[in-house]
Short mmCIF file of C-alpha atoms in Angstrom, two decimals:
data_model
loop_
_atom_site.label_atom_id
_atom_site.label_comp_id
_atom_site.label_asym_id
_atom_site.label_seq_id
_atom_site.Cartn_x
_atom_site.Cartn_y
_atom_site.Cartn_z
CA UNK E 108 0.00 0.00 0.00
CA UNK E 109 3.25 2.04 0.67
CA UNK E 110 4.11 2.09 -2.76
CA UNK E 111 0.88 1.60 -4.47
CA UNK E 112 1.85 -2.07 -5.66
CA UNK E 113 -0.47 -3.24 -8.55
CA UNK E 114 1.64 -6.74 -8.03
CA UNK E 115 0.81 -6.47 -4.42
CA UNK E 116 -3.02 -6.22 -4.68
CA UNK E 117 -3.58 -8.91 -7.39
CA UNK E 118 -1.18 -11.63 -5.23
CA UNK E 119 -3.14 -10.24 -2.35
CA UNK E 120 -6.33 -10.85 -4.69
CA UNK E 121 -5.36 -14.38 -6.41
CA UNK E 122 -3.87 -15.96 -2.99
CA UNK E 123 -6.05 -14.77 -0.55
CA UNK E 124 -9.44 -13.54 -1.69
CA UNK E 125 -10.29 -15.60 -5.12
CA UNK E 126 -13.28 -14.26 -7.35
CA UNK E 127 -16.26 -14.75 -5.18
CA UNK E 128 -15.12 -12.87 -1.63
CA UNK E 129 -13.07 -9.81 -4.13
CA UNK E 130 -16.36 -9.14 -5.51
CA UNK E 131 -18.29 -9.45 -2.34
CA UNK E 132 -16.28 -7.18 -0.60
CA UNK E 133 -15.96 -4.98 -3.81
CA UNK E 134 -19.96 -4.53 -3.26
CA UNK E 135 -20.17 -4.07 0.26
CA UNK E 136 -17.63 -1.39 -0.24
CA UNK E 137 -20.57 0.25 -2.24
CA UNK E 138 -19.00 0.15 -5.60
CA UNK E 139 -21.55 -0.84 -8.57
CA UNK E 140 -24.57 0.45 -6.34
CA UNK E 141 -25.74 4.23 -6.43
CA UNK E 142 -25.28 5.55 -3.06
CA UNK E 143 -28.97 7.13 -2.90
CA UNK E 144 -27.60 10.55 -2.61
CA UNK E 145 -30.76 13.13 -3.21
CA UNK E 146 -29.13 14.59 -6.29
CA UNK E 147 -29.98 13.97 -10.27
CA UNK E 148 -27.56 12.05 -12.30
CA UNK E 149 -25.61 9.76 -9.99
CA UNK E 150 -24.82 6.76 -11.95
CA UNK E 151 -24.11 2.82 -10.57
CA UNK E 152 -20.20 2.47 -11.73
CA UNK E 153 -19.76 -0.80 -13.18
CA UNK E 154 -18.95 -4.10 -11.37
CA UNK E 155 -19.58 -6.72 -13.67
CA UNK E 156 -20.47 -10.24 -11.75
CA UNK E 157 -18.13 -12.93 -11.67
CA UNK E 158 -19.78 -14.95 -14.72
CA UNK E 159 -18.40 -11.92 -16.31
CA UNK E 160 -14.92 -12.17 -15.41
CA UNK E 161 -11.91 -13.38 -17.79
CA UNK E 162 -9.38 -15.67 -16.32
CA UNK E 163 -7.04 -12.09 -15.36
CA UNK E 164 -10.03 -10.46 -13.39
CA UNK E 165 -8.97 -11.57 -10.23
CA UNK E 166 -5.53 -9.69 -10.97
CA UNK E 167 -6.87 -6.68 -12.74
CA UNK E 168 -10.25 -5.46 -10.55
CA UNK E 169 -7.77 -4.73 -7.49
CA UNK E 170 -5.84 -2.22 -8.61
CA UNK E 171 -8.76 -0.78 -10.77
CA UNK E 172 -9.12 -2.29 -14.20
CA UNK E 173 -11.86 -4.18 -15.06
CA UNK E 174 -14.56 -1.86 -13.25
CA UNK E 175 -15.40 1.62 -13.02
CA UNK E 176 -16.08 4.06 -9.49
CA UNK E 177 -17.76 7.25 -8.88
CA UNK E 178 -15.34 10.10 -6.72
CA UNK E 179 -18.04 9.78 -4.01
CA UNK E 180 -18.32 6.10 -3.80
CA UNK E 181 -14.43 6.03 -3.17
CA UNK E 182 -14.96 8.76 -0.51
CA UNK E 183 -17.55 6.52 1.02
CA UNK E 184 -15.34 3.18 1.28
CA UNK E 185 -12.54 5.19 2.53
CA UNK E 186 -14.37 6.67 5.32
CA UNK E 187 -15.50 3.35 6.05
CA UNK E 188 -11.79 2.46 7.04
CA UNK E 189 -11.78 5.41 9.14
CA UNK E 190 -15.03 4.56 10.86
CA UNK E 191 -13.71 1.33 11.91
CA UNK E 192 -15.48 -0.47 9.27
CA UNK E 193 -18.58 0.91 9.06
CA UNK E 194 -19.98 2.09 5.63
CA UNK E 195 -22.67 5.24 6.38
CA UNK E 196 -24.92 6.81 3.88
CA UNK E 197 -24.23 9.92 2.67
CA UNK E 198 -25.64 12.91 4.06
CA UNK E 199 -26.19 16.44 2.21
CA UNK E 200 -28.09 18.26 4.61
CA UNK E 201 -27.66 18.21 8.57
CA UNK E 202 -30.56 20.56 9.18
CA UNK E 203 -33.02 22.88 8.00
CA UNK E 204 -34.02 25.94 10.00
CA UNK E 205 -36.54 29.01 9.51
CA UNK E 206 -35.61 32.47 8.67
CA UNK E 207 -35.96 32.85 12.79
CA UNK E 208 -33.35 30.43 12.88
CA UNK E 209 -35.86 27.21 14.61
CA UNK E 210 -34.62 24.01 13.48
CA UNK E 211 -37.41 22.77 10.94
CA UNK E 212 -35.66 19.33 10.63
CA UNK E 213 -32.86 17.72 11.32
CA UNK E 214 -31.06 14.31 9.72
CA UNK E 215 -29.58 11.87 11.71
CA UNK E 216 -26.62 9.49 9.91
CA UNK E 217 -27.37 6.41 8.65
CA UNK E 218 -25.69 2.80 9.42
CA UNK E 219 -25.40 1.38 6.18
CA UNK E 220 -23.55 -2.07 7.19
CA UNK E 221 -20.37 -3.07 8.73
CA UNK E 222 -18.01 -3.89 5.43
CA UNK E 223 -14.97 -5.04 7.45
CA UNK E 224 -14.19 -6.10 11.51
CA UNK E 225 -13.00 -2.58 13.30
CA UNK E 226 -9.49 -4.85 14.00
CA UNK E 227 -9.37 -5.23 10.06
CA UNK E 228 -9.69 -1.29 9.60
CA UNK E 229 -7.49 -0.03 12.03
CA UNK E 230 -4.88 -2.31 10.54
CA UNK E 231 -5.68 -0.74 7.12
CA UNK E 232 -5.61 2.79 8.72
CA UNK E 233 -1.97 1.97 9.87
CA UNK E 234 -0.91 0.77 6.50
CA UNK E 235 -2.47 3.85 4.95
CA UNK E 236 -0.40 6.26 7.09
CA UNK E 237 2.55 5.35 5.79
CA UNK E 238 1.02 6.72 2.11
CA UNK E 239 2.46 9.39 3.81
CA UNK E 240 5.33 9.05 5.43
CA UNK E 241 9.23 8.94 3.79
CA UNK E 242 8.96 6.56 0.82
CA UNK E 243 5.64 6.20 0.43
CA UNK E 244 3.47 7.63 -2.68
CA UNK E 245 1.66 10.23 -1.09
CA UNK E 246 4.66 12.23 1.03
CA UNK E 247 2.92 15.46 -1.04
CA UNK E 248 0.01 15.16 0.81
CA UNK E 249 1.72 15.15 4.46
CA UNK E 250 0.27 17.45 6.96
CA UNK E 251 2.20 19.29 9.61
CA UNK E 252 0.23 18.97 12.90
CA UNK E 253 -2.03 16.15 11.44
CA UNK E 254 -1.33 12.22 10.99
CA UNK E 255 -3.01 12.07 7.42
CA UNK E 256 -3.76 8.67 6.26
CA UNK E 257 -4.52 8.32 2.69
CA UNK E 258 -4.12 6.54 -1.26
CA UNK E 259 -2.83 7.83 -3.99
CA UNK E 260 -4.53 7.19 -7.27
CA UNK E 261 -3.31 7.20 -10.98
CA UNK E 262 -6.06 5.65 -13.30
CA UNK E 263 -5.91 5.46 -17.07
CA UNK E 264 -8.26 7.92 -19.21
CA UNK E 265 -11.11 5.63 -21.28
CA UNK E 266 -11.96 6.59 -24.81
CA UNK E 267 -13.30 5.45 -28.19
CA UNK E 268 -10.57 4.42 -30.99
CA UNK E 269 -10.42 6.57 -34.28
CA UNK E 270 -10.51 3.37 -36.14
CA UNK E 271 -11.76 0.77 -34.79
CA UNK E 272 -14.74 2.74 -32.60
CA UNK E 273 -14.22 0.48 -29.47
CA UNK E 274 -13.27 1.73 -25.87
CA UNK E 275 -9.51 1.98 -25.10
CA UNK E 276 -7.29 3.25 -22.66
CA UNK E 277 -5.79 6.29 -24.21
CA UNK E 278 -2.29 6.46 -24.36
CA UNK E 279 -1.32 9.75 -22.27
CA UNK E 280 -4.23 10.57 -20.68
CA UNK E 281 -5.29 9.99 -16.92
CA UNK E 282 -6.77 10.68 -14.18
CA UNK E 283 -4.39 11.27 -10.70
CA UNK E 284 -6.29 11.67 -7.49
CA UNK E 285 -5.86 11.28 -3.64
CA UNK E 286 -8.53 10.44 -1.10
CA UNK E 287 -7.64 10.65 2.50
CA UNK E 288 -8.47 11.37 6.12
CA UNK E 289 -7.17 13.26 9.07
CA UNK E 290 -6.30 12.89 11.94
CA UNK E 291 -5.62 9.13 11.16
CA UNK E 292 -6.46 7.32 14.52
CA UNK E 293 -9.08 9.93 15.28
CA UNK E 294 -10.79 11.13 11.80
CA UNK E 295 -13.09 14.43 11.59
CA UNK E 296 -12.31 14.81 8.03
CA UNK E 297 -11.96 12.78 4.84
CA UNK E 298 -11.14 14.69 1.28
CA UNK E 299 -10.88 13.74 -1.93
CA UNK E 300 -9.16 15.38 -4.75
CA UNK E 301 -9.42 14.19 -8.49
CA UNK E 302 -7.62 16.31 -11.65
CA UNK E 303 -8.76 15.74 -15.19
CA UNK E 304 -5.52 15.04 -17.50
CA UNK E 305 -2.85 16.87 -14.90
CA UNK E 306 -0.46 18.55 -16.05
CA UNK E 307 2.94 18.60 -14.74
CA UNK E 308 3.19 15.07 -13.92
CA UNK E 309 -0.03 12.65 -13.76
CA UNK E 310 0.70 10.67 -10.82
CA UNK E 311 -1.51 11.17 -7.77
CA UNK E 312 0.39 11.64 -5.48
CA UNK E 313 3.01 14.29 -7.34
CA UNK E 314 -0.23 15.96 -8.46
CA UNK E 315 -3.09 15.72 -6.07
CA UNK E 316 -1.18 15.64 -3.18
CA UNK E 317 -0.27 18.78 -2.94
CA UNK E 318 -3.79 20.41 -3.44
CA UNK E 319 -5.09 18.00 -0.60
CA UNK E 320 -2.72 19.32 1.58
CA UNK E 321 -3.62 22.80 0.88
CA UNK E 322 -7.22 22.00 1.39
CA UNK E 323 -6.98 19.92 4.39
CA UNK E 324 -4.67 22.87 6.24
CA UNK E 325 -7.49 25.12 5.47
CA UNK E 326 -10.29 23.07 6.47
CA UNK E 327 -8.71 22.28 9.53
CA UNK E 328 -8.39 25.69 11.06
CA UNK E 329 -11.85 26.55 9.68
CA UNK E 330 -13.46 23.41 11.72
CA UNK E 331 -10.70 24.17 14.35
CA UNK E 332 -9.64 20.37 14.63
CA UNK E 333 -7.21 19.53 17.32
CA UNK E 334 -4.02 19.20 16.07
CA UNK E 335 -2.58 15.13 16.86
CA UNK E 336 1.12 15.96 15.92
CA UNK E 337 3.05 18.72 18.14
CA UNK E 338 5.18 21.41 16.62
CA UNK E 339 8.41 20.50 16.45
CA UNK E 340 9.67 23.48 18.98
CA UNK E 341 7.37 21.97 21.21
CA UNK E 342 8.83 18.43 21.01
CA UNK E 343 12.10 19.71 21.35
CA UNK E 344 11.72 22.12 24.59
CA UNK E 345 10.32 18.72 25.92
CA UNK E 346 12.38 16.76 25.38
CA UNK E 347 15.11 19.29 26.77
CA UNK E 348 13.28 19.52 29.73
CA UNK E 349 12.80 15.69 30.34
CA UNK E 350 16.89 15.75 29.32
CA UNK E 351 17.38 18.92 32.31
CA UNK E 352 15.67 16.47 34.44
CA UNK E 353 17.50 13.32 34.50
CA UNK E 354 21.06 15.15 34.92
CA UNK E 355 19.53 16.60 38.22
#
């Protein structure tokens, strides 16, 4: 996860999982489904079933061939990892009040169903903080007082051939993203950002990462999160302090 191994996931896929649990888990993730969001337009994403699948499937569909994912669904099974498994609807409106300011209404969340054990996702959440950490993909989207844990993306741009008129990858074009959540072992906030044929690179996390830093810092003191990482002049008058002390 570290280094966004394609290799990794489809061993992880082919010697562990096999075709019927990938896709289960693939589904109870939310992908394939609309997520019932009150807006026009959402579409399903395609998952095809397992009938479906060619004998390379089970190698391709985990690191993102084979099916296709709206930005929101991939918000929602990421912030299942952060909520210790738990996949939630999601919510647009948290209340509605009068011009007098009375609340009219009010939403509560909603459970959708437990995708993974909470001992499953906090090992995930551990694996995705070191995205960004020193040589992993995502070291762009690093936050200074916040433990970010998070995925770089770089996904292939689909499009019809001049001359044969059938869907391709294009060669050259892609989309980069990267969807993460802060503070890692305590989340308040997960963000996803998603660029249309970068330029300057097309990797995620060269690309992405840096605007998802400069959102998250933002959001953060807007929603005044606690901080989980002390400044660094803090950590050091500490640990002078704890140094003054054991000489005495």
């Amino acid at each position: 996860i570290q280094k966004s191994s394609n290799i990794g996931s489809a061993k992880i896929a082919i010697e562990h999982l096999g075709n019927e649990k990938l896709y289960k888990y693939v589904r109870d993730f939310g992908f394939g489904m609309r997520t019932g969001i009150p807006l026009p337009g959402e579409v399903n994403g395609i998952v095809h079933p397992t009938k479906n699948w060619s004998k390379i499937s089970i190698a391709q569909i985990p690191m993102g061939h084979g099916l296709t994912a709206t930005p929101l669904q991939m918000v929602m099974a990421m912030s299942a990892i952060a909520n210790e498994g738990r996949l939630m609807r999601p919510m647009l409106v948290k209340r509605l009040q009068d011009e007098d300011g009375n609340v009219v209404a009010e939403y509560q969340p909603q459970f959708a169903r437990q995708v993974v054990s909470e001992t499953a996702a906090r090992e995930m959440v551990q694996a995705l903080k070191a995205v960004t950490r020193e040589g992993g993909t995502g070291t762009k989207a690093r936050l200074e007082h916040y433990t970010v844990a998070g995925k770089t993306g770089t996904a292939q741009k689909v499009g019809k051939d001049p001359v044969t008129g059938k869907m391709r990858y294009i060669q050259g074009k892609y989309y980069a993203s990267f969807i993460g959540f802060f503070p890692a072992d305590y989340p308040e906030l997960c963000i996803s950002v998603v660029m249309d044929e970068p330029r300057n690179g097309y990797y995620g996390g060269q690309t992405a990462g840096p605007t998802f830093k400069n959102i998250a810092e933002k959001a953060a003191r807007y929603l005044n999160i606690r901080p989980d990482i002390e400044p660094e002049s803090a950590v050091d008058a500490l640990a002078a302090a704890n140094a003054g002390r054991g000489r005495r």
